[in-house]
Amino acid sequence: MANIQKYLKPEVARQIKRLDLRAQFIVKGFLHGLHASPFHGFSVEFSEHRRYVPGDDPMDIDWLVYAKTDRYYVKKFEAETNITGYLVVDASRSMGYTYRQEMTKFDYAICLAAALCYLMIHQQDPVGLWVFDEKIRHSLPPKSRRNHLGTVLSILAKLQPSGETNIAQCLAQIAAFLRRASLIMIFSDLLADPEPVIHGLHRLKHRGHDIIVFHILDEAEVYFPFKGLVELEEPESGQKLEVDAAAYRADYLEALNKFREKYRQECFRAGIDYLPLDTSMAFDKALFEYLMRRKARF
């Protein structure tokens, strides 16, 4: 971290340090008492037997060996390859929106991304980064060295959401680029026509990638807390619409629920993890609960 700080403005260095500390807090809390990666599910191969010790999973006991020796042995497995992860972060203008929360959607996204980056590097799994709006703006090849976390954080900490978005096109570019099965973690508000985005997600899944979609919306976008006459502005086009909040709320919430439900159903059908979030949720708690659910499945 010290080497990075030499090349950054003090306020950017402080932001990276905060991200690093937040990431450590989440990951250390998650790893406490756990021995297995939450990203299991990729191929493993049998390695050897060893004596059973208290704390081992009884499910790993080899009962055939027990029948022959009258002693407990467990099967030891090891991963054939490390999991390669990619953080795919939406930095379009709409991600900079916040109504009354301290964090914008983009702030929320980079805190989640930083924590997952820290987790994977802690496990010695390589992590890469793509940042996009209407096209891919930044990319880093996957690495597992500890100082790579600082490189990722230095990029994320300096970014400001801007520009329109083209999620589907960026997913297509990522699909064309990747040559081996990877873990792709997407952080976006998904404020685009869902059909081409879903097609892009299915294309990635069809190519063997494991995908997690963190669908991040602002609290106000989820609960519509406005009253009286309000002027709504589309953040990327700048188009404005004045509405009576009370008359508009029911239709808005119905449309939002359909929007999120479409993603939930399509992701479930394709075997893609879909996690709807909003900025009123404690991101560390949301991530912790998700990782625990994911770990329990494998």
PDB file of C-alpha atoms in Angstrom:
ATOM      1  CA  MET A   1       0.000   0.000   0.000  1.00  0.00           C
ATOM      2  CA  ALA A   2       2.877   2.374   0.766  1.00  0.00           C
ATOM      3  CA  ASN A   3       4.223   2.110  -2.790  1.00  0.00           C
ATOM      4  CA  ILE A   4       0.815   2.997  -4.216  1.00  0.00           C
ATOM      5  CA  GLN A   5       0.413   6.010  -1.959  1.00  0.00           C
ATOM      6  CA  LYS A   6       3.564   7.613  -3.402  1.00  0.00           C
ATOM      7  CA  TYR A   7       1.780   8.074  -6.727  1.00  0.00           C
ATOM      8  CA  LEU A   8      -1.628   9.187  -5.491  1.00  0.00           C
ATOM      9  CA  LYS A   9      -3.145  12.351  -4.102  1.00  0.00           C
ATOM     10  CA  PRO A  10      -3.624  12.121  -0.318  1.00  0.00           C
ATOM     11  CA  GLU A  11      -7.428  12.042  -0.518  1.00  0.00           C
ATOM     12  CA  VAL A  12      -7.300   9.153  -3.015  1.00  0.00           C
ATOM     13  CA  ALA A  13      -4.814   7.252  -0.854  1.00  0.00           C
ATOM     14  CA  ARG A  14      -7.116   7.707   2.153  1.00  0.00           C
ATOM     15  CA  GLN A  15     -10.054   6.379   0.146  1.00  0.00           C
ATOM     16  CA  ILE A  16      -8.054   3.291  -0.845  1.00  0.00           C
ATOM     17  CA  LYS A  17      -7.106   2.712   2.786  1.00  0.00           C
ATOM     18  CA  ARG A  18     -10.772   2.917   3.801  1.00  0.00           C
ATOM     19  CA  LEU A  19     -11.716   0.428   1.083  1.00  0.00           C
ATOM     20  CA  ASP A  20      -8.923  -1.886   2.136  1.00  0.00           C
ATOM     21  CA  LEU A  21      -9.995  -1.775   5.784  1.00  0.00           C
ATOM     22  CA  ARG A  22     -13.665  -2.338   4.907  1.00  0.00           C
ATOM     23  CA  ALA A  23     -12.713  -5.290   2.724  1.00  0.00           C
ATOM     24  CA  GLN A  24     -10.580  -6.801   5.481  1.00  0.00           C
ATOM     25  CA  PHE A  25     -13.370  -6.355   8.032  1.00  0.00           C
ATOM     26  CA  ILE A  26     -15.895  -8.230   5.916  1.00  0.00           C
ATOM     27  CA  VAL A  27     -13.568 -10.995   4.837  1.00  0.00           C
ATOM     28  CA  LYS A  28     -11.997 -11.666   8.219  1.00  0.00           C
ATOM     29  CA  GLY A  29     -15.463 -11.889   9.752  1.00  0.00           C
ATOM     30  CA  PHE A  30     -16.512 -14.351   7.092  1.00  0.00           C
ATOM     31  CA  LEU A  31     -13.395 -16.496   7.285  1.00  0.00           C
ATOM     32  CA  HIS A  32     -13.454 -16.787  11.074  1.00  0.00           C
ATOM     33  CA  GLY A  33     -14.108 -20.431  11.859  1.00  0.00           C
ATOM     34  CA  LEU A  34     -14.509 -21.433   8.227  1.00  0.00           C
ATOM     35  CA  HIS A  35     -12.167 -23.730   6.327  1.00  0.00           C
ATOM     36  CA  ALA A  36     -13.782 -23.916   2.907  1.00  0.00           C
ATOM     37  CA  SER A  37     -13.926 -21.400   0.098  1.00  0.00           C
ATOM     38  CA  PRO A  38     -17.350 -19.873  -0.604  1.00  0.00           C
ATOM     39  CA  PHE A  39     -16.451 -20.234  -4.272  1.00  0.00           C
ATOM     40  CA  HIS A  40     -16.353 -24.045  -4.318  1.00  0.00           C
ATOM     41  CA  GLY A  41     -18.095 -25.679  -7.227  1.00  0.00           C
ATOM     42  CA  PHE A  42     -15.278 -25.885  -9.747  1.00  0.00           C
ATOM     43  CA  SER A  43     -13.626 -29.213 -10.468  1.00  0.00           C
ATOM     44  CA  VAL A  44     -11.592 -31.024  -7.821  1.00  0.00           C
ATOM     45  CA  GLU A  45      -9.548 -34.196  -7.857  1.00  0.00           C
ATOM     46  CA  PHE A  46      -8.799 -36.822  -5.218  1.00  0.00           C
ATOM     47  CA  SER A  47      -5.379 -36.367  -3.633  1.00  0.00           C
ATOM     48  CA  GLU A  48      -4.816 -38.765  -0.704  1.00  0.00           C
ATOM     49  CA  HIS A  49      -6.150 -40.123   2.579  1.00  0.00           C
ATOM     50  CA  ARG A  50      -5.285 -38.797   6.001  1.00  0.00           C
ATOM     51  CA  ARG A  51      -6.356 -39.630   9.545  1.00  0.00           C
ATOM     52  CA  TYR A  52      -9.624 -38.099  10.710  1.00  0.00           C
ATOM     53  CA  VAL A  53      -9.219 -35.329  13.293  1.00  0.00           C
ATOM     54  CA  PRO A  54     -11.926 -33.502  15.289  1.00  0.00           C
ATOM     55  CA  GLY A  55     -13.325 -30.699  13.156  1.00  0.00           C
ATOM     56  CA  ASP A  56     -13.169 -32.632   9.879  1.00  0.00           C
ATOM     57  CA  ASP A  57     -16.424 -33.035   8.010  1.00  0.00           C
ATOM     58  CA  PRO A  58     -17.790 -36.570   8.735  1.00  0.00           C
ATOM     59  CA  MET A  59     -19.107 -36.565   5.158  1.00  0.00           C
ATOM     60  CA  ASP A  60     -15.478 -36.887   3.982  1.00  0.00           C
ATOM     61  CA  ILE A  61     -14.845 -40.135   5.885  1.00  0.00           C
ATOM     62  CA  ASP A  62     -13.956 -43.041   3.582  1.00  0.00           C
ATOM     63  CA  TRP A  63     -16.078 -45.869   4.962  1.00  0.00           C
ATOM     64  CA  LEU A  64     -14.451 -48.489   2.745  1.00  0.00           C
ATOM     65  CA  VAL A  65     -11.103 -47.745   4.355  1.00  0.00           C
ATOM     66  CA  TYR A  66     -12.766 -47.848   7.787  1.00  0.00           C
ATOM     67  CA  ALA A  67     -14.179 -51.306   7.015  1.00  0.00           C
ATOM     68  CA  LYS A  68     -10.687 -52.575   6.236  1.00  0.00           C
ATOM     69  CA  THR A  69      -8.691 -50.832   8.975  1.00  0.00           C
ATOM     70  CA  ASP A  70     -11.237 -50.052  11.710  1.00  0.00           C
ATOM     71  CA  ARG A  71      -9.848 -46.490  11.677  1.00  0.00           C
ATOM     72  CA  TYR A  72     -11.296 -43.265  10.406  1.00  0.00           C
ATOM     73  CA  TYR A  73      -9.654 -41.706   7.363  1.00  0.00           C
ATOM     74  CA  VAL A  74     -10.903 -38.800   5.308  1.00  0.00           C
ATOM     75  CA  LYS A  75     -10.498 -38.248   1.602  1.00  0.00           C
ATOM     76  CA  LYS A  76      -8.361 -35.250   0.852  1.00  0.00           C
ATOM     77  CA  PHE A  77      -9.189 -33.288  -2.266  1.00  0.00           C
ATOM     78  CA  GLU A  78      -7.448 -30.426  -3.978  1.00  0.00           C
ATOM     79  CA  ALA A  79      -8.511 -28.045  -6.682  1.00  0.00           C
ATOM     80  CA  GLU A  80      -7.327 -28.824 -10.184  1.00  0.00           C
ATOM     81  CA  THR A  81      -7.000 -25.106 -10.875  1.00  0.00           C
ATOM     82  CA  ASN A  82      -7.457 -21.872  -9.006  1.00  0.00           C
ATOM     83  CA  ILE A  83     -10.659 -19.981  -9.636  1.00  0.00           C
ATOM     84  CA  THR A  84     -10.035 -16.918 -11.775  1.00  0.00           C
ATOM     85  CA  GLY A  85     -12.389 -14.097 -10.835  1.00  0.00           C
ATOM     86  CA  TYR A  86     -13.338 -10.928 -12.672  1.00  0.00           C
ATOM     87  CA  LEU A  87     -14.949  -7.884 -11.087  1.00  0.00           C
ATOM     88  CA  VAL A  88     -17.207  -6.212 -13.668  1.00  0.00           C
ATOM     89  CA  VAL A  89     -18.189  -2.768 -12.363  1.00  0.00           C
ATOM     90  CA  ASP A  90     -20.752  -0.421 -13.919  1.00  0.00           C
ATOM     91  CA  ALA A  91     -19.447   3.157 -13.794  1.00  0.00           C
ATOM     92  CA  SER A  92     -22.188   4.811 -15.853  1.00  0.00           C
ATOM     93  CA  ARG A  93     -23.746   8.064 -14.682  1.00  0.00           C
ATOM     94  CA  SER A  94     -26.838   6.423 -13.172  1.00  0.00           C
ATOM     95  CA  MET A  95     -24.609   4.605 -10.661  1.00  0.00           C
ATOM     96  CA  GLY A  96     -23.736   7.980  -9.100  1.00  0.00           C
ATOM     97  CA  TYR A  97     -27.299   8.567  -7.881  1.00  0.00           C
ATOM     98  CA  THR A  98     -28.204   8.786  -4.217  1.00  0.00           C
ATOM     99  CA  TYR A  99     -31.283  10.236  -2.531  1.00  0.00           C
ATOM    100  CA  ARG A 100     -30.478  10.317   1.172  1.00  0.00           C
ATOM    101  CA  GLN A 101     -27.975   7.520   1.767  1.00  0.00           C
ATOM    102  CA  GLU A 102     -24.309   8.212   2.458  1.00  0.00           C
ATOM    103  CA  MET A 103     -23.287   5.862  -0.343  1.00  0.00           C
ATOM    104  CA  THR A 104     -24.152   6.182  -4.007  1.00  0.00           C
ATOM    105  CA  LYS A 105     -24.869   2.985  -5.889  1.00  0.00           C
ATOM    106  CA  PHE A 106     -21.335   3.177  -7.235  1.00  0.00           C
ATOM    107  CA  ASP A 107     -19.822   3.572  -3.751  1.00  0.00           C
ATOM    108  CA  TYR A 108     -21.823   0.531  -2.659  1.00  0.00           C
ATOM    109  CA  ALA A 109     -20.618  -1.446  -5.685  1.00  0.00           C
ATOM    110  CA  ILE A 110     -16.942  -0.725  -5.152  1.00  0.00           C
ATOM    111  CA  CYS A 111     -17.153  -1.665  -1.470  1.00  0.00           C
ATOM    112  CA  LEU A 112     -18.599  -5.042  -2.449  1.00  0.00           C
ATOM    113  CA  ALA A 113     -16.018  -5.436  -5.223  1.00  0.00           C
ATOM    114  CA  ALA A 114     -13.163  -4.551  -2.874  1.00  0.00           C
ATOM    115  CA  ALA A 115     -14.313  -7.120  -0.309  1.00  0.00           C
ATOM    116  CA  LEU A 116     -14.619  -9.891  -2.896  1.00  0.00           C
ATOM    117  CA  CYS A 117     -11.242  -8.976  -4.383  1.00  0.00           C
ATOM    118  CA  TYR A 118      -9.688  -9.193  -0.925  1.00  0.00           C
ATOM    119  CA  LEU A 119     -11.388 -12.530  -0.286  1.00  0.00           C
ATOM    120  CA  MET A 120     -10.166 -14.123  -3.507  1.00  0.00           C
ATOM    121  CA  ILE A 121      -6.608 -12.861  -3.116  1.00  0.00           C
ATOM    122  CA  HIS A 122      -6.667 -14.143   0.467  1.00  0.00           C
ATOM    123  CA  GLN A 123      -7.438 -17.543  -1.071  1.00  0.00           C
ATOM    124  CA  GLN A 124      -4.626 -17.012  -3.613  1.00  0.00           C
ATOM    125  CA  ASP A 125      -7.120 -16.912  -6.478  1.00  0.00           C
ATOM    126  CA  PRO A 126      -6.337 -14.442  -9.283  1.00  0.00           C
ATOM    127  CA  VAL A 127      -8.733 -11.527  -9.770  1.00  0.00           C
ATOM    128  CA  GLY A 128      -9.125  -9.213 -12.755  1.00  0.00           C
ATOM    129  CA  LEU A 129     -11.144  -6.038 -13.237  1.00  0.00           C
ATOM    130  CA  TRP A 130     -13.330  -4.520 -15.924  1.00  0.00           C
ATOM    131  CA  VAL A 131     -14.984  -1.116 -15.505  1.00  0.00           C
ATOM    132  CA  PHE A 132     -17.569  -0.081 -18.080  1.00  0.00           C
ATOM    133  CA  ASP A 133     -20.191   2.447 -19.080  1.00  0.00           C
ATOM    134  CA  GLU A 134     -21.153   2.385 -22.764  1.00  0.00           C
ATOM    135  CA  LYS A 135     -17.875   0.562 -23.377  1.00  0.00           C
ATOM    136  CA  ILE A 136     -15.107  -0.956 -21.279  1.00  0.00           C
ATOM    137  CA  ARG A 137     -13.061   1.919 -19.814  1.00  0.00           C
ATOM    138  CA  HIS A 138     -10.557   0.126 -17.584  1.00  0.00           C
ATOM    139  CA  SER A 139      -9.251  -3.403 -17.382  1.00  0.00           C
ATOM    140  CA  LEU A 140      -6.696  -5.263 -15.300  1.00  0.00           C
ATOM    141  CA  PRO A 141      -5.528  -8.826 -15.969  1.00  0.00           C
ATOM    142  CA  PRO A 142      -6.148 -11.297 -13.152  1.00  0.00           C
ATOM    143  CA  LYS A 143      -3.410 -11.673 -10.537  1.00  0.00           C
ATOM    144  CA  SER A 144      -3.295 -13.185  -7.064  1.00  0.00           C
ATOM    145  CA  ARG A 145      -0.410 -11.248  -5.503  1.00  0.00           C
ATOM    146  CA  ARG A 146      -1.260  -9.199  -2.404  1.00  0.00           C
ATOM    147  CA  ASN A 147      -0.132  -5.933  -4.016  1.00  0.00           C
ATOM    148  CA  HIS A 148      -2.636  -6.511  -6.821  1.00  0.00           C
ATOM    149  CA  LEU A 149      -5.408  -5.619  -4.367  1.00  0.00           C
ATOM    150  CA  GLY A 150      -3.875  -2.168  -4.007  1.00  0.00           C
ATOM    151  CA  THR A 151      -3.808  -1.765  -7.794  1.00  0.00           C
ATOM    152  CA  VAL A 152      -7.491  -2.681  -8.067  1.00  0.00           C
ATOM    153  CA  LEU A 153      -8.435  -0.342  -5.209  1.00  0.00           C
ATOM    154  CA  SER A 154      -6.429   2.528  -6.671  1.00  0.00           C
ATOM    155  CA  ILE A 155      -8.475   2.335  -9.887  1.00  0.00           C
ATOM    156  CA  LEU A 156     -11.821   1.979  -8.115  1.00  0.00           C
ATOM    157  CA  ALA A 157     -11.122   4.812  -5.658  1.00  0.00           C
ATOM    158  CA  LYS A 158     -10.352   7.331  -8.421  1.00  0.00           C
ATOM    159  CA  LEU A 159     -13.406   6.610 -10.569  1.00  0.00           C
ATOM    160  CA  GLN A 160     -16.414   8.903 -10.904  1.00  0.00           C
ATOM    161  CA  PRO A 161     -19.593   7.578 -12.577  1.00  0.00           C
ATOM    162  CA  SER A 162     -20.171   9.200 -15.952  1.00  0.00           C
ATOM    163  CA  GLY A 163     -21.536   8.482 -19.411  1.00  0.00           C
ATOM    164  CA  GLU A 164     -24.359   6.344 -20.666  1.00  0.00           C
ATOM    165  CA  THR A 165     -24.385   2.569 -20.358  1.00  0.00           C
ATOM    166  CA  ASN A 166     -24.379  -0.351 -22.740  1.00  0.00           C
ATOM    167  CA  ILE A 167     -24.254  -3.382 -20.499  1.00  0.00           C
ATOM    168  CA  ALA A 168     -25.155  -5.913 -23.187  1.00  0.00           C
ATOM    169  CA  GLN A 169     -22.347  -4.840 -25.514  1.00  0.00           C
ATOM    170  CA  CYS A 170     -19.782  -4.944 -22.713  1.00  0.00           C
ATOM    171  CA  LEU A 171     -20.895  -8.441 -21.681  1.00  0.00           C
ATOM    172  CA  ALA A 172     -20.483  -9.534 -25.306  1.00  0.00           C
ATOM    173  CA  GLN A 173     -16.927  -8.139 -25.341  1.00  0.00           C
ATOM    174  CA  ILE A 174     -16.123  -9.983 -22.120  1.00  0.00           C
ATOM    175  CA  ALA A 175     -17.552 -13.233 -23.495  1.00  0.00           C
ATOM    176  CA  ALA A 176     -15.403 -12.903 -26.617  1.00  0.00           C
ATOM    177  CA  PHE A 177     -12.286 -12.176 -24.572  1.00  0.00           C
ATOM    178  CA  LEU A 178     -12.424 -15.025 -22.031  1.00  0.00           C
ATOM    179  CA  ARG A 179     -10.949 -18.358 -23.055  1.00  0.00           C
ATOM    180  CA  ARG A 180     -11.416 -20.376 -19.867  1.00  0.00           C
ATOM    181  CA  ALA A 181     -14.199 -20.797 -17.318  1.00  0.00           C
ATOM    182  CA  SER A 182     -14.081 -18.006 -14.738  1.00  0.00           C
ATOM    183  CA  LEU A 183     -16.084 -16.484 -11.924  1.00  0.00           C
ATOM    184  CA  ILE A 184     -17.665 -13.253 -13.183  1.00  0.00           C
ATOM    185  CA  MET A 185     -19.007 -10.849 -10.548  1.00  0.00           C
ATOM    186  CA  ILE A 186     -21.161  -8.072 -12.010  1.00  0.00           C
ATOM    187  CA  PHE A 187     -22.041  -4.904 -10.063  1.00  0.00           C
ATOM    188  CA  SER A 188     -24.680  -2.758 -11.770  1.00  0.00           C
ATOM    189  CA  ASP A 189     -28.071  -1.094 -11.437  1.00  0.00           C
ATOM    190  CA  LEU A 190     -29.000  -2.836 -14.728  1.00  0.00           C
ATOM    191  CA  LEU A 191     -30.904   0.254 -15.861  1.00  0.00           C
ATOM    192  CA  ALA A 192     -31.153  -0.762 -19.487  1.00  0.00           C
ATOM    193  CA  ASP A 193     -33.420  -2.852 -21.698  1.00  0.00           C
ATOM    194  CA  PRO A 194     -33.298  -6.205 -19.886  1.00  0.00           C
ATOM    195  CA  GLU A 195     -33.647  -8.472 -22.931  1.00  0.00           C
ATOM    196  CA  PRO A 196     -30.160  -7.915 -24.455  1.00  0.00           C
ATOM    197  CA  VAL A 197     -28.591  -7.904 -20.980  1.00  0.00           C
ATOM    198  CA  ILE A 198     -30.184 -11.250 -20.123  1.00  0.00           C
ATOM    199  CA  HIS A 199     -29.051 -12.596 -23.494  1.00  0.00           C
ATOM    200  CA  GLY A 200     -25.501 -11.502 -22.648  1.00  0.00           C
ATOM    201  CA  LEU A 201     -25.669 -13.199 -19.237  1.00  0.00           C
ATOM    202  CA  HIS A 202     -26.957 -16.417 -20.792  1.00  0.00           C
ATOM    203  CA  ARG A 203     -24.170 -16.311 -23.370  1.00  0.00           C
ATOM    204  CA  LEU A 204     -21.550 -16.094 -20.632  1.00  0.00           C
ATOM    205  CA  LYS A 205     -23.172 -18.917 -18.691  1.00  0.00           C
ATOM    206  CA  HIS A 206     -23.375 -21.081 -21.815  1.00  0.00           C
ATOM    207  CA  ARG A 207     -19.603 -20.735 -22.159  1.00  0.00           C
ATOM    208  CA  GLY A 208     -19.096 -22.297 -18.748  1.00  0.00           C
ATOM    209  CA  HIS A 209     -18.622 -19.236 -16.554  1.00  0.00           C
ATOM    210  CA  ASP A 210     -19.925 -18.959 -13.001  1.00  0.00           C
ATOM    211  CA  ILE A 211     -21.808 -15.662 -12.713  1.00  0.00           C
ATOM    212  CA  ILE A 212     -22.951 -13.546  -9.786  1.00  0.00           C
ATOM    213  CA  VAL A 213     -25.116 -10.486 -10.508  1.00  0.00           C
ATOM    214  CA  PHE A 214     -25.194  -7.866  -7.755  1.00  0.00           C
ATOM    215  CA  HIS A 215     -28.206  -5.758  -8.766  1.00  0.00           C
ATOM    216  CA  ILE A 216     -27.687  -2.502  -6.877  1.00  0.00           C
ATOM    217  CA  LEU A 217     -30.384   0.162  -6.663  1.00  0.00           C
ATOM    218  CA  ASP A 218     -30.723   3.231  -4.493  1.00  0.00           C
ATOM    219  CA  GLU A 219     -33.120   3.057  -1.562  1.00  0.00           C
ATOM    220  CA  ALA A 220     -35.357   5.656  -3.232  1.00  0.00           C
ATOM    221  CA  GLU A 221     -35.480   3.627  -6.450  1.00  0.00           C
ATOM    222  CA  VAL A 222     -36.757   0.647  -4.488  1.00  0.00           C
ATOM    223  CA  TYR A 223     -39.218   2.291  -2.066  1.00  0.00           C
ATOM    224  CA  PHE A 224     -40.195   5.535  -3.875  1.00  0.00           C
ATOM    225  CA  PRO A 225     -40.428   7.695  -0.701  1.00  0.00           C
ATOM    226  CA  PHE A 226     -41.378  10.921  -2.530  1.00  0.00           C
ATOM    227  CA  LYS A 227     -44.420  13.073  -1.805  1.00  0.00           C
ATOM    228  CA  GLY A 228     -46.333  15.730  -3.706  1.00  0.00           C
ATOM    229  CA  LEU A 229     -45.243  16.895  -7.146  1.00  0.00           C
ATOM    230  CA  VAL A 230     -41.771  15.592  -7.964  1.00  0.00           C
ATOM    231  CA  GLU A 231     -39.554  16.027 -10.988  1.00  0.00           C
ATOM    232  CA  LEU A 232     -37.932  12.777 -12.060  1.00  0.00           C
ATOM    233  CA  GLU A 233     -34.837  12.891 -14.241  1.00  0.00           C
ATOM    234  CA  GLU A 234     -33.412  10.043 -16.298  1.00  0.00           C
ATOM    235  CA  PRO A 235     -29.757  10.236 -15.173  1.00  0.00           C
ATOM    236  CA  GLU A 236     -28.094   9.347 -18.461  1.00  0.00           C
ATOM    237  CA  SER A 237     -30.331  11.020 -21.057  1.00  0.00           C
ATOM    238  CA  GLY A 238     -31.309  13.994 -18.870  1.00  0.00           C
ATOM    239  CA  GLN A 239     -34.993  13.626 -19.771  1.00  0.00           C
ATOM    240  CA  LYS A 240     -37.321  14.997 -17.073  1.00  0.00           C
ATOM    241  CA  LEU A 241     -40.856  14.127 -16.030  1.00  0.00           C
ATOM    242  CA  GLU A 242     -43.020  15.833 -13.414  1.00  0.00           C
ATOM    243  CA  VAL A 243     -45.447  13.514 -11.620  1.00  0.00           C
ATOM    244  CA  ASP A 244     -47.752  13.400  -8.622  1.00  0.00           C
ATOM    245  CA  ALA A 245     -45.902  10.984  -6.345  1.00  0.00           C
ATOM    246  CA  ALA A 246     -49.015   9.562  -4.680  1.00  0.00           C
ATOM    247  CA  ALA A 247     -50.702   8.794  -8.009  1.00  0.00           C
ATOM    248  CA  TYR A 248     -47.517   7.438  -9.573  1.00  0.00           C
ATOM    249  CA  ARG A 249     -46.154   5.286  -6.705  1.00  0.00           C
ATOM    250  CA  ALA A 250     -48.251   2.124  -7.229  1.00  0.00           C
ATOM    251  CA  ASP A 251     -47.530   1.941 -10.972  1.00  0.00           C
ATOM    252  CA  TYR A 252     -43.850   2.627 -10.387  1.00  0.00           C
ATOM    253  CA  LEU A 253     -43.455  -0.048  -7.711  1.00  0.00           C
ATOM    254  CA  GLU A 254     -45.314  -2.589  -9.829  1.00  0.00           C
ATOM    255  CA  ALA A 255     -43.005  -1.903 -12.783  1.00  0.00           C
ATOM    256  CA  LEU A 256     -39.926  -2.120 -10.557  1.00  0.00           C
ATOM    257  CA  ASN A 257     -41.026  -5.419  -9.049  1.00  0.00           C
ATOM    258  CA  LYS A 258     -41.624  -6.860 -12.523  1.00  0.00           C
ATOM    259  CA  PHE A 259     -38.187  -5.613 -13.597  1.00  0.00           C
ATOM    260  CA  ARG A 260     -36.399  -7.303 -10.700  1.00  0.00           C
ATOM    261  CA  GLU A 261     -38.536 -10.440 -10.910  1.00  0.00           C
ATOM    262  CA  LYS A 262     -37.661 -10.862 -14.580  1.00  0.00           C
ATOM    263  CA  TYR A 263     -33.976 -10.872 -13.720  1.00  0.00           C
ATOM    264  CA  ARG A 264     -34.535 -13.206 -10.796  1.00  0.00           C
ATOM    265  CA  GLN A 265     -36.433 -15.744 -12.908  1.00  0.00           C
ATOM    266  CA  GLU A 266     -34.085 -15.597 -15.899  1.00  0.00           C
ATOM    267  CA  CYS A 267     -31.000 -15.896 -13.720  1.00  0.00           C
ATOM    268  CA  PHE A 268     -32.494 -18.797 -11.767  1.00  0.00           C
ATOM    269  CA  ARG A 269     -33.358 -20.568 -15.019  1.00  0.00           C
ATOM    270  CA  ALA A 270     -29.786 -20.183 -16.262  1.00  0.00           C
ATOM    271  CA  GLY A 271     -28.084 -21.115 -12.980  1.00  0.00           C
ATOM    272  CA  ILE A 272     -26.836 -17.575 -12.387  1.00  0.00           C
ATOM    273  CA  ASP A 273     -26.692 -16.133  -8.870  1.00  0.00           C
ATOM    274  CA  TYR A 274     -28.835 -12.987  -8.654  1.00  0.00           C
ATOM    275  CA  LEU A 275     -28.635 -10.764  -5.588  1.00  0.00           C
ATOM    276  CA  PRO A 276     -31.009  -7.741  -5.475  1.00  0.00           C
ATOM    277  CA  LEU A 277     -29.640  -5.038  -3.177  1.00  0.00           C
ATOM    278  CA  ASP A 278     -30.358  -1.447  -2.274  1.00  0.00           C
ATOM    279  CA  THR A 279     -28.200   1.153  -0.593  1.00  0.00           C
ATOM    280  CA  SER A 280     -30.176   1.101   2.663  1.00  0.00           C
ATOM    281  CA  MET A 281     -28.887  -2.445   3.268  1.00  0.00           C
ATOM    282  CA  ALA A 282     -25.615  -2.855   5.170  1.00  0.00           C
ATOM    283  CA  PHE A 283     -23.386  -4.085   2.370  1.00  0.00           C
ATOM    284  CA  ASP A 284     -21.170  -6.158   4.667  1.00  0.00           C
ATOM    285  CA  LYS A 285     -24.185  -7.984   6.129  1.00  0.00           C
ATOM    286  CA  ALA A 286     -25.685  -8.527   2.660  1.00  0.00           C
ATOM    287  CA  LEU A 287     -22.429  -9.941   1.322  1.00  0.00           C
ATOM    288  CA  PHE A 288     -21.844 -12.126   4.360  1.00  0.00           C
ATOM    289  CA  GLU A 289     -25.324 -13.664   4.138  1.00  0.00           C
ATOM    290  CA  TYR A 290     -24.947 -14.284   0.420  1.00  0.00           C
ATOM    291  CA  LEU A 291     -21.543 -15.966   0.804  1.00  0.00           C
ATOM    292  CA  MET A 292     -22.881 -18.186   3.558  1.00  0.00           C
ATOM    293  CA  ARG A 293     -25.789 -19.283   1.327  1.00  0.00           C
ATOM    294  CA  ARG A 294     -23.436 -19.909  -1.558  1.00  0.00           C
ATOM    295  CA  LYS A 295     -21.051 -21.944   0.569  1.00  0.00           C
ATOM    296  CA  ALA A 296     -23.917 -24.080   1.875  1.00  0.00           C
ATOM    297  CA  ARG A 297     -24.848 -25.125  -1.671  1.00  0.00           C
ATOM    298  CA  PHE A 298     -21.492 -26.749  -2.428  1.00  0.00           C
TER     299      PHE A 298
END
